[in-house]
Short mmCIF file of C-alpha atoms in Angstrom, two decimals:
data_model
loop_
_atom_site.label_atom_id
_atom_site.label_comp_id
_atom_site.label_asym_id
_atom_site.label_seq_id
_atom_site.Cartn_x
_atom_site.Cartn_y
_atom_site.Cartn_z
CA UNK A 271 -16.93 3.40 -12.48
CA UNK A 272 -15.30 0.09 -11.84
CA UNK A 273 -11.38 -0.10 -13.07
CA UNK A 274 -10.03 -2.74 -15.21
CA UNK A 275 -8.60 -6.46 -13.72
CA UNK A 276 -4.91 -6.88 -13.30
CA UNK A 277 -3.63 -9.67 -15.33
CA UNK A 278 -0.73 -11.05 -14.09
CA UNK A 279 1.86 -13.53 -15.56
CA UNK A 280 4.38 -15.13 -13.44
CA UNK A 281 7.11 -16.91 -14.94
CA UNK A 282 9.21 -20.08 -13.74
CA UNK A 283 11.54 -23.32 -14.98
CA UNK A 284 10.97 -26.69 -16.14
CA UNK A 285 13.64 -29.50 -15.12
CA UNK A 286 15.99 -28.45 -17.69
CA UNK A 287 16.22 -24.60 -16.65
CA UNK A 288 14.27 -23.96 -19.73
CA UNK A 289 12.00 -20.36 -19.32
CA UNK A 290 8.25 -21.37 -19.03
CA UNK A 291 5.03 -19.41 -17.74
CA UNK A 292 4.12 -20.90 -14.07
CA UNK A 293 1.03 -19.05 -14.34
CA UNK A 294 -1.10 -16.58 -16.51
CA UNK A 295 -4.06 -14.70 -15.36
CA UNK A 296 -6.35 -12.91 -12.73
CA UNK A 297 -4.63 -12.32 -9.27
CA UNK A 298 -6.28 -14.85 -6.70
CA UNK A 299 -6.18 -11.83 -3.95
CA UNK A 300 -8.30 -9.32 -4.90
CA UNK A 301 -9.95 -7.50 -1.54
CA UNK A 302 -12.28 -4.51 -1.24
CA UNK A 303 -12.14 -2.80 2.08
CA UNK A 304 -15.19 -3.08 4.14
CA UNK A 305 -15.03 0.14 6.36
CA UNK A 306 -13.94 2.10 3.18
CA UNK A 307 -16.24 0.85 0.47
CA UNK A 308 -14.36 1.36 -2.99
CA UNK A 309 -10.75 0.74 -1.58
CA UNK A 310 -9.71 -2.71 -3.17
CA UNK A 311 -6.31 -3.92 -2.63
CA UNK A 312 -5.36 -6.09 -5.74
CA UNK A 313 -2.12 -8.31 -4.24
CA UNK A 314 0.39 -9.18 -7.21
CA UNK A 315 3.67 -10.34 -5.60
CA UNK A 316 5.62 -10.27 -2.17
CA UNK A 317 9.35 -11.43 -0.88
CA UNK A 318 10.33 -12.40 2.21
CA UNK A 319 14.11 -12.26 2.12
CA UNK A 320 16.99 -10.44 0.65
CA UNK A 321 18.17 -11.72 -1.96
CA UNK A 322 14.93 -13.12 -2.90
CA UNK A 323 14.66 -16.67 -3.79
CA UNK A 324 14.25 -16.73 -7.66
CA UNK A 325 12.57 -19.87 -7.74
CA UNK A 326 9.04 -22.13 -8.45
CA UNK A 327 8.20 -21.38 -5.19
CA UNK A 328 4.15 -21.45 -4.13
CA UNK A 329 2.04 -18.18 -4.93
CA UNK A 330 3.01 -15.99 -1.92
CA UNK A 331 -0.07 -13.99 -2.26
CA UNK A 332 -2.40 -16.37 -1.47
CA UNK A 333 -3.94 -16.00 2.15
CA UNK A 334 -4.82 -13.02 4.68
CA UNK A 335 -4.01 -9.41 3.39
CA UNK A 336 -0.93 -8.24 5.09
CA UNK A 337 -0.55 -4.63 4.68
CA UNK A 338 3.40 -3.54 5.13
CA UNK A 339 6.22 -6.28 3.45
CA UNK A 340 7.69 -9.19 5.20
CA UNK A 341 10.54 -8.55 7.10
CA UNK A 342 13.38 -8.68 4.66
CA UNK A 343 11.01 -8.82 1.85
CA UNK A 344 9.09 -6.65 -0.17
CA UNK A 345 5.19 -6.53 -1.61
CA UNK A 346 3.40 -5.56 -5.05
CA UNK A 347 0.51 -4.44 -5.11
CA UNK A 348 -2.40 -2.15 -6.97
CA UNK A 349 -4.99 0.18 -4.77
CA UNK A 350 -8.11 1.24 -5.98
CA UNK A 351 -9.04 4.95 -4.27
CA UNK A 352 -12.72 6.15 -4.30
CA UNK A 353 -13.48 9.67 -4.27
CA UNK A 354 -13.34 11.03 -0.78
CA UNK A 355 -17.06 11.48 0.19
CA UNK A 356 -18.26 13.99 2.84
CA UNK A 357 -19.36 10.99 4.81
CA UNK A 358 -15.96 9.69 4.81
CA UNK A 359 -13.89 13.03 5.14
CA UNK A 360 -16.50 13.68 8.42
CA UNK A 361 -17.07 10.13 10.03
CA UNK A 362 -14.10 7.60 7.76
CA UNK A 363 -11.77 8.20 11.16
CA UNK A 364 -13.75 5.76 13.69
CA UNK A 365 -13.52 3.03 11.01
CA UNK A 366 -9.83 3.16 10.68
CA UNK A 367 -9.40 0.46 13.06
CA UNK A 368 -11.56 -1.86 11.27
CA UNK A 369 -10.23 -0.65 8.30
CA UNK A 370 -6.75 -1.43 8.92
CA UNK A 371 -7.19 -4.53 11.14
CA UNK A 372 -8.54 -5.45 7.49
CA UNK A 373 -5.54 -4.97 5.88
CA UNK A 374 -3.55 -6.39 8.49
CA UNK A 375 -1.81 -3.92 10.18
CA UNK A 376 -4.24 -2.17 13.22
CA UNK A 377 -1.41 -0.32 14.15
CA UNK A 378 -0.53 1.49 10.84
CA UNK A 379 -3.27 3.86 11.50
CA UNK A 380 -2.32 6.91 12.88
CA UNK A 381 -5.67 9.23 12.93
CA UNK A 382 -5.95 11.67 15.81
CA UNK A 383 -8.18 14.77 16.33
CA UNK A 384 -6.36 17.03 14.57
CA UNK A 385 -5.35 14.83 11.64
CA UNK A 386 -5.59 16.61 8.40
CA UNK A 387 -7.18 13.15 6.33
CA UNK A 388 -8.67 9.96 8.22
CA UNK A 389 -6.51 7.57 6.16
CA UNK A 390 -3.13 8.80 8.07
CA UNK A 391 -1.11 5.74 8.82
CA UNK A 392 2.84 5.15 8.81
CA UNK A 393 4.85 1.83 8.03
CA UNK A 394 8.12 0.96 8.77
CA UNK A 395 8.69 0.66 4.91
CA UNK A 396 10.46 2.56 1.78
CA UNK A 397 7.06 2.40 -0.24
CA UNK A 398 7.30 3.32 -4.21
CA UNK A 399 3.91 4.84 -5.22
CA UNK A 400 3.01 5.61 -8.84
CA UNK A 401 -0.38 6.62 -10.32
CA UNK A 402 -1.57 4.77 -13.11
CA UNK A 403 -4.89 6.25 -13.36
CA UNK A 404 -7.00 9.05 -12.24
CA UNK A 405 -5.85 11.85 -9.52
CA UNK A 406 -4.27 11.54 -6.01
CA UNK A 407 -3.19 13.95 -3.48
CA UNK A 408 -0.65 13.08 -0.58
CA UNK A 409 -1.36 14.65 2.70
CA UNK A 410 1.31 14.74 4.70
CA UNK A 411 1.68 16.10 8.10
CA UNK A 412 2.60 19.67 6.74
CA UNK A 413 1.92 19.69 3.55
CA UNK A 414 -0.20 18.32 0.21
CA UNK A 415 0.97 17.55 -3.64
CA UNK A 416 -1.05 16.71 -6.12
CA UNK A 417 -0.34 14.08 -8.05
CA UNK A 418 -1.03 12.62 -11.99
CA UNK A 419 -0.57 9.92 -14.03
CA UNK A 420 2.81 9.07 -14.30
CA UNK A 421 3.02 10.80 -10.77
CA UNK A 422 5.97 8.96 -8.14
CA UNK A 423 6.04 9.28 -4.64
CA UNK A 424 9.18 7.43 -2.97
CA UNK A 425 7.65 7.08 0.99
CA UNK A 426 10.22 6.84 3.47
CA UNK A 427 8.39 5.62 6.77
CA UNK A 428 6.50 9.14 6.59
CA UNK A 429 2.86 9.61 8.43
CA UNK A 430 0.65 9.91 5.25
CA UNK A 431 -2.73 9.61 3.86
CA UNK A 432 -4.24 9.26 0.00
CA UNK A 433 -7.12 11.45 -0.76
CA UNK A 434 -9.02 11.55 -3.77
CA UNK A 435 -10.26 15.23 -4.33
CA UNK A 436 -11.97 14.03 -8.30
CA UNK A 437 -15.15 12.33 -9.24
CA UNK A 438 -13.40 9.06 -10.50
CA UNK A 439 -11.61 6.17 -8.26
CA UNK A 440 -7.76 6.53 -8.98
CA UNK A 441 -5.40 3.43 -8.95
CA UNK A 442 -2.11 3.46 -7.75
CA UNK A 443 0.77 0.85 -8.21
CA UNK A 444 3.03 -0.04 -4.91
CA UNK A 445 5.82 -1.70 -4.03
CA UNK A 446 6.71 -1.95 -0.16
CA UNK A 447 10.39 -2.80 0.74
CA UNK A 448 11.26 -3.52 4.36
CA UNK A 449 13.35 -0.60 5.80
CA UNK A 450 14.28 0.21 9.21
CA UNK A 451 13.94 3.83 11.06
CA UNK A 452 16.96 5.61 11.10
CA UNK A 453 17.58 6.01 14.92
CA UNK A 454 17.50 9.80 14.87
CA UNK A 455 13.83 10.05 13.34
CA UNK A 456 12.46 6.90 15.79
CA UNK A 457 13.64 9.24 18.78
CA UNK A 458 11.62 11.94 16.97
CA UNK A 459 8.97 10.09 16.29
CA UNK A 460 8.96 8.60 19.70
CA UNK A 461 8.68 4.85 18.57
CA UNK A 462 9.42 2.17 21.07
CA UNK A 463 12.89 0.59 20.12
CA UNK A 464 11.36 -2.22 19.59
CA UNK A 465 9.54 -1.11 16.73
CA UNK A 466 12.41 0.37 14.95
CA UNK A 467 15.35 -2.09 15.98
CA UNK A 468 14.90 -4.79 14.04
CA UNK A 469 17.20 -8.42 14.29
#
């Protein structure tokens, strides 16, 4: 079961300030995961300062997937989830890498041994999930909710995974703002400075 397109309408200016539709249609980013078929990352929007230019600027979605949001910035996007398949729940961690090098961000993943889903991965990012359709359950590190449509999870920087437990793929709506580590939980998490201090 395929889901529906995303149509997307970006607005803009003329000359004379008037209102006008810059563009009106299918996204031009639209990317299905090879090491986890069914996963399709459907980009819609992304800034890359704060306060965001409102502006004519070019399409900023256009180009390699970029998983987390530009620094300063932030980034719209739809997932689509297939059904966890015993294949995936039993082998999907040694494809991680390829998976996320995909999305462009290798080092989001954060699958060990003992992880409790092979899609655990953390960004340095206040992430606003909602679930449009079908049925999603967050795995944390301790813990699992399961969530609906109409279903909001606001993901501070936390290890997570998404697994979907149904017979249907499930797409989720996200928008990624930049954030920094609070000091305390970098030192917990032991991240390098680096990582966490950013200029």
């Amino acid at each position: 079961m395929s889901l529906p397109p995303i149509h997307r309408v970006v607005t803009g200016h003329d000359a004379a300030g008037k209102a006008i539709v810059a563009s009106d249609g299918a996204l031009p980013t639209v990317i299905e995961l090879a090491a986890i078929p069914g996963t399709v990352f459907h980009e819609v929007w992304s800034t890359a300062a704060t306060p965001a230019p409102a502006d004519n600027g070019a399409d900023p979605t256009l180009g390699a997937l970029v998983l987390p949001p530009p620094a300063n910035g932030t980034r719209m996007r739809f997932v689509d989830i297939p059904p966890d398949t015993d294949d995936f729940l039993a082998n999907g961690a040694a494809r991680m890498h390829d998976a996320f090098t995909q999305a462009g961000d290798a080092a989001a993943s954060t699958v060990a041994a003992d992880s409790p889903h092979p899609l655990m991965h953390r960004t340095e990012s206040v992430d606003y999930g909602v679930v449009i359709e079908g049925e999603m359950t967050l795995v944390l590190d301790d813990s699992q909710v399961l969530l609906k449509p109409g279903s909001v999870v606001i993901q501070r920087g936390t290890n997570h995974a998404w697994a979907n437990r149904s017979d249907r793929p499930c797409r989720m709506l996200f928008v990624l703002v930049d954030a920094t580590y609070d000091p305390a939980i970098a030192a917990a998490l032991a991240l390098p400075s680096s990582i966490w201090k950013k200029t």
